Amino acid sequence: MPTILVTGGAGFLGSHLCDRLIDRGDEVICVDNFFTGRKANIQHLIGNSRFELIRHDIVFPLVVECDQIYNLACPASPIAYQFNPIKTIKTSTVGIVNMLGLAKRCRARFLQASTSEVYGDGQQTRSFCYRDDLIEGMIRLMDNNEHIGPVNIGNPDEKTMLELAQAVIAETGSKSELKFEPLPKDDPKQRCPDITRARNWLGWEPQVPLNIGLAKTVEYYRQLLAGS
């Protein structure tokens, strides 16, 4: 069975990726410095003989043996990555260089993830991809031996932020009022992935529509709040 390193493995997507890999029988090394990741996300995996957790910051070299590397290590939300911008830059430069060096030494396949952020007046568009779809796409890309290169894994179904906010209010039954904030400088007003490569190379496209994904997300947070 392959040994797979997931950096940022205690984050939201990283922890679900670890779940998928463990479920299919892989050995998983989860690396996280817990700047934004949470131990609670992978607590249920601790004790599994095929799961190893290492608290480590990838801006420092790491010596392990692995066959594949998913590099998800970097704060994703604007609040998190703007809190310490120098740290964010180092993670996205020095950290990547360290992980590429590890991949070279181990002759491991390497997947580098990227993300985006959201702000504005409600009319700018974003595209929302449910976590299970995204992880399926990432795994297919990693395991694809015919193609190497950047691939957009996302949902091309564009929604305005206003549409999203209204959908959240409807799904939760909230009485919240919408508040509009100024669009940050240089923030794009449109984001919609071209998933042609994902369709052609990987046979992948998203399966979970926004309304179903929102319902699952709302139920998750309701259970989380009930547990706390």
mmCIF file of C-alpha atoms in Angstrom:
data_model
loop_
_atom_site.group_PDB
_atom_site.id
_atom_site.type_symbol
_atom_site.label_atom_id
_atom_site.label_comp_id
_atom_site.label_asym_id
_atom_site.label_seq_id
_atom_site.Cartn_x
_atom_site.Cartn_y
_atom_site.Cartn_z
ATOM 1 C CA MET A 1 0.000 0.000 0.000
ATOM 2 C CA PRO A 2 1.300 3.517 -0.748
ATOM 3 C CA THR A 3 2.356 5.925 1.983
ATOM 4 C CA ILE A 4 0.794 9.323 1.434
ATOM 5 C CA LEU A 5 1.852 12.578 3.074
ATOM 6 C CA VAL A 6 -0.863 15.203 3.562
ATOM 7 C CA THR A 7 0.440 18.576 4.733
ATOM 8 C CA GLY A 8 -2.234 20.743 6.300
ATOM 9 C CA GLY A 9 -3.858 17.418 7.090
ATOM 10 C CA ALA A 10 -5.684 18.692 10.172
ATOM 11 C CA GLY A 11 -7.439 21.422 8.198
ATOM 12 C CA PHE A 12 -10.954 21.176 6.811
ATOM 13 C CA LEU A 13 -10.120 19.691 3.410
ATOM 14 C CA GLY A 14 -6.945 17.990 4.600
ATOM 15 C CA SER A 15 -8.736 16.030 7.308
ATOM 16 C CA HIS A 16 -11.429 14.833 4.905
ATOM 17 C CA LEU A 17 -8.704 13.849 2.440
ATOM 18 C CA CYS A 18 -7.027 11.822 5.207
ATOM 19 C CA ASP A 19 -10.370 10.104 5.853
ATOM 20 C CA ARG A 20 -10.753 9.135 2.193
ATOM 21 C CA LEU A 21 -7.207 7.825 1.921
ATOM 22 C CA ILE A 22 -7.475 5.785 5.114
ATOM 23 C CA ASP A 23 -10.839 4.388 3.975
ATOM 24 C CA ARG A 24 -9.326 3.087 0.741
ATOM 25 C CA GLY A 25 -6.480 1.377 2.588
ATOM 26 C CA ASP A 26 -3.554 3.779 2.257
ATOM 27 C CA GLU A 27 -0.968 4.644 4.895
ATOM 28 C CA VAL A 28 -1.288 8.345 5.734
ATOM 29 C CA ILE A 29 1.176 10.747 7.340
ATOM 30 C CA CYS A 30 -0.664 13.886 8.420
ATOM 31 C CA VAL A 31 1.518 16.963 8.957
ATOM 32 C CA ASP A 32 0.141 20.173 10.467
ATOM 33 C CA ASN A 33 1.419 23.025 12.619
ATOM 34 C CA PHE A 34 -2.134 23.695 13.915
ATOM 35 C CA PHE A 35 -2.053 27.376 13.009
ATOM 36 C CA THR A 36 -5.521 26.985 11.497
ATOM 37 C CA GLY A 37 -5.867 23.188 11.552
ATOM 38 C CA ARG A 38 -7.651 21.506 14.451
ATOM 39 C CA LYS A 39 -6.678 18.310 16.193
ATOM 40 C CA ALA A 40 -10.368 17.573 16.621
ATOM 41 C CA ASN A 41 -10.617 17.160 12.837
ATOM 42 C CA ILE A 42 -8.382 14.090 12.877
ATOM 43 C CA GLN A 43 -8.882 12.896 16.471
ATOM 44 C CA HIS A 44 -10.909 9.905 15.294
ATOM 45 C CA LEU A 45 -7.964 8.699 13.193
ATOM 46 C CA ILE A 46 -5.432 8.714 16.031
ATOM 47 C CA GLY A 47 -4.847 5.106 17.042
ATOM 48 C CA ASN A 48 -5.353 3.798 13.525
ATOM 49 C CA SER A 49 -2.275 1.745 12.643
ATOM 50 C CA ARG A 50 -2.183 3.291 9.132
ATOM 51 C CA PHE A 51 -2.342 6.904 10.358
ATOM 52 C CA GLU A 52 0.505 8.976 11.739
ATOM 53 C CA LEU A 53 0.252 12.579 12.969
ATOM 54 C CA ILE A 54 3.289 14.847 12.979
ATOM 55 C CA ARG A 55 3.145 18.373 14.397
ATOM 56 C CA HIS A 56 5.460 20.254 12.082
ATOM 57 C CA ASP A 57 5.751 23.504 10.144
ATOM 58 C CA ILE A 58 6.808 22.916 6.535
ATOM 59 C CA VAL A 59 8.932 26.066 6.476
ATOM 60 C CA PHE A 60 11.415 23.734 8.177
ATOM 61 C CA PRO A 61 12.694 20.631 6.356
ATOM 62 C CA LEU A 62 10.884 17.357 6.999
ATOM 63 C CA VAL A 63 12.418 13.896 6.673
ATOM 64 C CA VAL A 64 9.910 11.106 6.050
ATOM 65 C CA GLU A 65 9.421 8.388 3.439
ATOM 66 C CA CYS A 66 6.366 8.620 1.183
ATOM 67 C CA ASP A 67 5.047 7.841 -2.285
ATOM 68 C CA GLN A 68 2.714 10.806 -2.768
ATOM 69 C CA ILE A 69 2.538 14.313 -1.293
ATOM 70 C CA TYR A 70 -0.599 16.434 -1.137
ATOM 71 C CA ASN A 71 0.592 19.911 -0.132
ATOM 72 C CA LEU A 72 -2.400 21.678 1.421
ATOM 73 C CA ALA A 73 -0.400 23.562 4.048
ATOM 74 C CA CYS A 74 -1.306 27.252 4.044
ATOM 75 C CA PRO A 75 -3.962 29.393 5.743
ATOM 76 C CA ALA A 76 -6.907 29.587 3.352
ATOM 77 C CA SER A 77 -9.182 32.301 4.727
ATOM 78 C CA PRO A 78 -8.313 36.011 4.350
ATOM 79 C CA ILE A 79 -8.523 36.554 8.107
ATOM 80 C CA ALA A 80 -6.036 33.750 8.760
ATOM 81 C CA TYR A 81 -3.490 34.534 6.066
ATOM 82 C CA GLN A 82 -3.593 38.295 6.647
ATOM 83 C CA PHE A 83 -3.001 37.794 10.381
ATOM 84 C CA ASN A 84 0.628 36.948 9.624
ATOM 85 C CA PRO A 85 1.354 37.720 5.962
ATOM 86 C CA ILE A 86 5.088 37.020 6.241
ATOM 87 C CA LYS A 87 4.332 33.577 7.629
ATOM 88 C CA THR A 88 1.872 32.979 4.782
ATOM 89 C CA ILE A 89 4.496 33.960 2.197
ATOM 90 C CA LYS A 90 7.095 31.675 3.788
ATOM 91 C CA THR A 91 4.673 28.745 3.848
ATOM 92 C CA SER A 92 3.858 29.309 0.167
ATOM 93 C CA THR A 93 7.486 29.654 -0.905
ATOM 94 C CA VAL A 94 10.003 28.088 1.490
ATOM 95 C CA GLY A 95 7.446 25.481 2.524
ATOM 96 C CA ILE A 96 6.757 24.435 -1.056
ATOM 97 C CA VAL A 97 10.478 24.276 -1.826
ATOM 98 C CA ASN A 98 10.958 21.984 1.190
ATOM 99 C CA MET A 99 8.117 19.713 0.098
ATOM 100 C CA LEU A 100 9.412 19.602 -3.490
ATOM 101 C CA GLY A 101 12.834 18.672 -2.124
ATOM 102 C CA LEU A 102 11.223 15.869 -0.128
ATOM 103 C CA ALA A 103 9.335 14.699 -3.219
ATOM 104 C CA LYS A 104 12.572 14.665 -5.221
ATOM 105 C CA ARG A 105 14.427 12.664 -2.580
ATOM 106 C CA CYS A 106 11.584 10.139 -2.219
ATOM 107 C CA ARG A 107 10.717 10.192 -5.923
ATOM 108 C CA ALA A 108 7.163 10.924 -4.786
ATOM 109 C CA ARG A 109 4.339 12.326 -6.874
ATOM 110 C CA PHE A 110 3.490 15.873 -5.764
ATOM 111 C CA LEU A 111 0.183 17.767 -5.812
ATOM 112 C CA GLN A 112 0.128 21.474 -4.928
ATOM 113 C CA ALA A 113 -3.258 22.913 -3.937
ATOM 114 C CA SER A 114 -4.424 26.502 -4.342
ATOM 115 C CA THR A 115 -7.518 28.318 -3.163
ATOM 116 C CA SER A 116 -9.396 31.628 -3.383
ATOM 117 C CA GLU A 117 -11.268 34.062 -1.146
ATOM 118 C CA VAL A 118 -14.527 36.002 -1.063
ATOM 119 C CA TYR A 119 -15.613 39.624 -0.376
ATOM 120 C CA GLY A 120 -17.635 42.478 -1.871
ATOM 121 C CA ASP A 121 -21.002 44.051 -2.713
ATOM 122 C CA GLY A 122 -22.938 40.871 -3.314
ATOM 123 C CA GLN A 123 -22.848 41.007 -7.116
ATOM 124 C CA GLN A 124 -19.416 39.486 -7.599
ATOM 125 C CA THR A 125 -19.588 35.807 -8.461
ATOM 126 C CA ARG A 126 -17.987 32.741 -6.957
ATOM 127 C CA SER A 127 -18.283 29.035 -7.645
ATOM 128 C CA PHE A 128 -18.853 26.558 -4.833
ATOM 129 C CA CYS A 129 -17.654 22.977 -4.885
ATOM 130 C CA TYR A 130 -18.682 20.497 -2.199
ATOM 131 C CA ARG A 131 -15.810 18.940 -0.259
ATOM 132 C CA ASP A 132 -16.476 15.349 -1.407
ATOM 133 C CA ASP A 133 -16.415 16.397 -5.057
ATOM 134 C CA LEU A 134 -13.217 18.383 -4.556
ATOM 135 C CA ILE A 135 -11.417 15.551 -2.788
ATOM 136 C CA GLU A 136 -12.494 13.060 -5.445
ATOM 137 C CA GLY A 137 -11.040 15.360 -8.095
ATOM 138 C CA MET A 138 -7.762 15.761 -6.209
ATOM 139 C CA ILE A 139 -7.356 12.011 -5.780
ATOM 140 C CA ARG A 140 -8.073 11.381 -9.463
ATOM 141 C CA LEU A 141 -5.495 14.006 -10.410
ATOM 142 C CA MET A 142 -2.870 12.545 -8.100
ATOM 143 C CA ASP A 143 -3.446 9.018 -9.368
ATOM 144 C CA ASN A 144 -3.524 10.001 -13.055
ATOM 145 C CA ASN A 145 -0.328 8.885 -14.763
ATOM 146 C CA GLU A 146 -1.109 10.215 -18.233
ATOM 147 C CA HIS A 147 -1.238 13.960 -17.556
ATOM 148 C CA ILE A 148 0.821 16.406 -15.512
ATOM 149 C CA GLY A 149 -0.017 20.088 -15.130
ATOM 150 C CA PRO A 150 -2.452 22.529 -13.550
ATOM 151 C CA VAL A 151 -6.067 21.383 -13.410
ATOM 152 C CA ASN A 152 -9.038 23.344 -12.097
ATOM 153 C CA ILE A 153 -11.030 21.259 -9.624
ATOM 154 C CA GLY A 154 -14.171 23.271 -8.927
ATOM 155 C CA ASN A 155 -17.775 23.878 -9.826
ATOM 156 C CA PRO A 156 -18.467 26.001 -12.932
ATOM 157 C CA ASP A 157 -21.958 26.855 -11.670
ATOM 158 C CA GLU A 158 -21.503 30.563 -10.893
ATOM 159 C CA LYS A 159 -23.461 32.213 -8.089
ATOM 160 C CA THR A 160 -23.425 35.804 -6.889
ATOM 161 C CA MET A 161 -22.522 36.275 -3.268
ATOM 162 C CA LEU A 162 -25.963 37.738 -2.765
ATOM 163 C CA GLU A 163 -27.534 34.538 -4.092
ATOM 164 C CA LEU A 164 -25.363 32.517 -1.728
ATOM 165 C CA ALA A 165 -26.280 34.653 1.285
ATOM 166 C CA GLN A 166 -29.970 34.378 0.469
ATOM 167 C CA ALA A 167 -29.667 30.606 0.072
ATOM 168 C CA VAL A 168 -27.940 30.309 3.464
ATOM 169 C CA ILE A 169 -30.645 32.373 5.148
ATOM 170 C CA ALA A 170 -33.347 30.244 3.540
ATOM 171 C CA GLU A 171 -31.671 26.949 4.486
ATOM 172 C CA THR A 172 -31.034 27.953 8.112
ATOM 173 C CA GLY A 173 -34.274 29.831 8.647
ATOM 174 C CA SER A 174 -32.191 32.720 9.955
ATOM 175 C CA LYS A 175 -33.539 36.208 10.586
ATOM 176 C CA SER A 176 -30.148 37.743 9.844
ATOM 177 C CA GLU A 177 -29.936 40.923 7.800
ATOM 178 C CA LEU A 178 -27.417 41.223 5.003
ATOM 179 C CA LYS A 179 -24.525 43.630 5.449
ATOM 180 C CA PHE A 180 -22.483 44.803 2.460
ATOM 181 C CA GLU A 181 -18.771 45.561 2.866
ATOM 182 C CA PRO A 182 -16.448 47.406 0.461
ATOM 183 C CA LEU A 183 -14.712 45.219 -2.085
ATOM 184 C CA PRO A 184 -11.010 44.904 -1.156
ATOM 185 C CA LYS A 185 -8.457 46.317 -3.564
ATOM 186 C CA ASP A 186 -7.628 43.996 -6.484
ATOM 187 C CA ASP A 187 -10.239 41.447 -5.459
ATOM 188 C CA PRO A 188 -11.700 39.879 -8.629
ATOM 189 C CA LYS A 189 -15.403 40.319 -9.275
ATOM 190 C CA GLN A 190 -15.734 36.985 -11.021
ATOM 191 C CA ARG A 191 -14.435 33.504 -10.349
ATOM 192 C CA CYS A 192 -15.556 30.550 -12.384
ATOM 193 C CA PRO A 193 -13.280 27.572 -13.078
ATOM 194 C CA ASP A 194 -12.784 26.120 -16.525
ATOM 195 C CA ILE A 195 -12.920 22.392 -15.765
ATOM 196 C CA THR A 196 -12.301 21.189 -19.320
ATOM 197 C CA ARG A 197 -9.069 19.467 -18.304
ATOM 198 C CA ALA A 198 -10.721 17.820 -15.296
ATOM 199 C CA ARG A 199 -13.471 16.462 -17.542
ATOM 200 C CA ASN A 200 -11.145 15.319 -20.324
ATOM 201 C CA TRP A 201 -8.159 14.122 -18.296
ATOM 202 C CA LEU A 202 -9.843 12.787 -15.163
ATOM 203 C CA GLY A 203 -13.417 12.059 -16.189
ATOM 204 C CA TRP A 204 -14.390 14.302 -13.279
ATOM 205 C CA GLU A 205 -17.039 16.924 -12.705
ATOM 206 C CA PRO A 206 -18.904 17.999 -9.565
ATOM 207 C CA GLN A 207 -21.917 15.924 -8.551
ATOM 208 C CA VAL A 208 -23.273 17.798 -5.519
ATOM 209 C CA PRO A 209 -25.330 20.941 -6.317
ATOM 210 C CA LEU A 210 -25.157 23.988 -4.061
ATOM 211 C CA ASN A 211 -28.520 23.412 -2.371
ATOM 212 C CA ILE A 212 -27.591 19.851 -1.363
ATOM 213 C CA GLY A 213 -24.142 20.911 -0.206
ATOM 214 C CA LEU A 214 -25.609 23.738 1.865
ATOM 215 C CA ALA A 215 -28.118 21.403 3.499
ATOM 216 C CA LYS A 216 -25.315 18.997 4.465
ATOM 217 C CA THR A 217 -23.194 21.882 5.765
ATOM 218 C CA VAL A 218 -26.013 23.347 7.860
ATOM 219 C CA GLU A 219 -26.750 19.940 9.370
ATOM 220 C CA TYR A 220 -23.055 19.481 10.206
ATOM 221 C CA TYR A 221 -22.904 22.792 12.075
ATOM 222 C CA ARG A 222 -26.160 22.067 13.885
ATOM 223 C CA GLN A 223 -24.706 18.806 15.162
ATOM 224 C CA LEU A 224 -21.464 20.587 16.081
ATOM 225 C CA LEU A 225 -23.311 23.232 18.071
ATOM 226 C CA ALA A 226 -25.494 20.629 19.746
ATOM 227 C CA GLY A 227 -22.374 18.716 20.806
ATOM 228 C CA SER A 228 -20.789 21.823 22.316
#
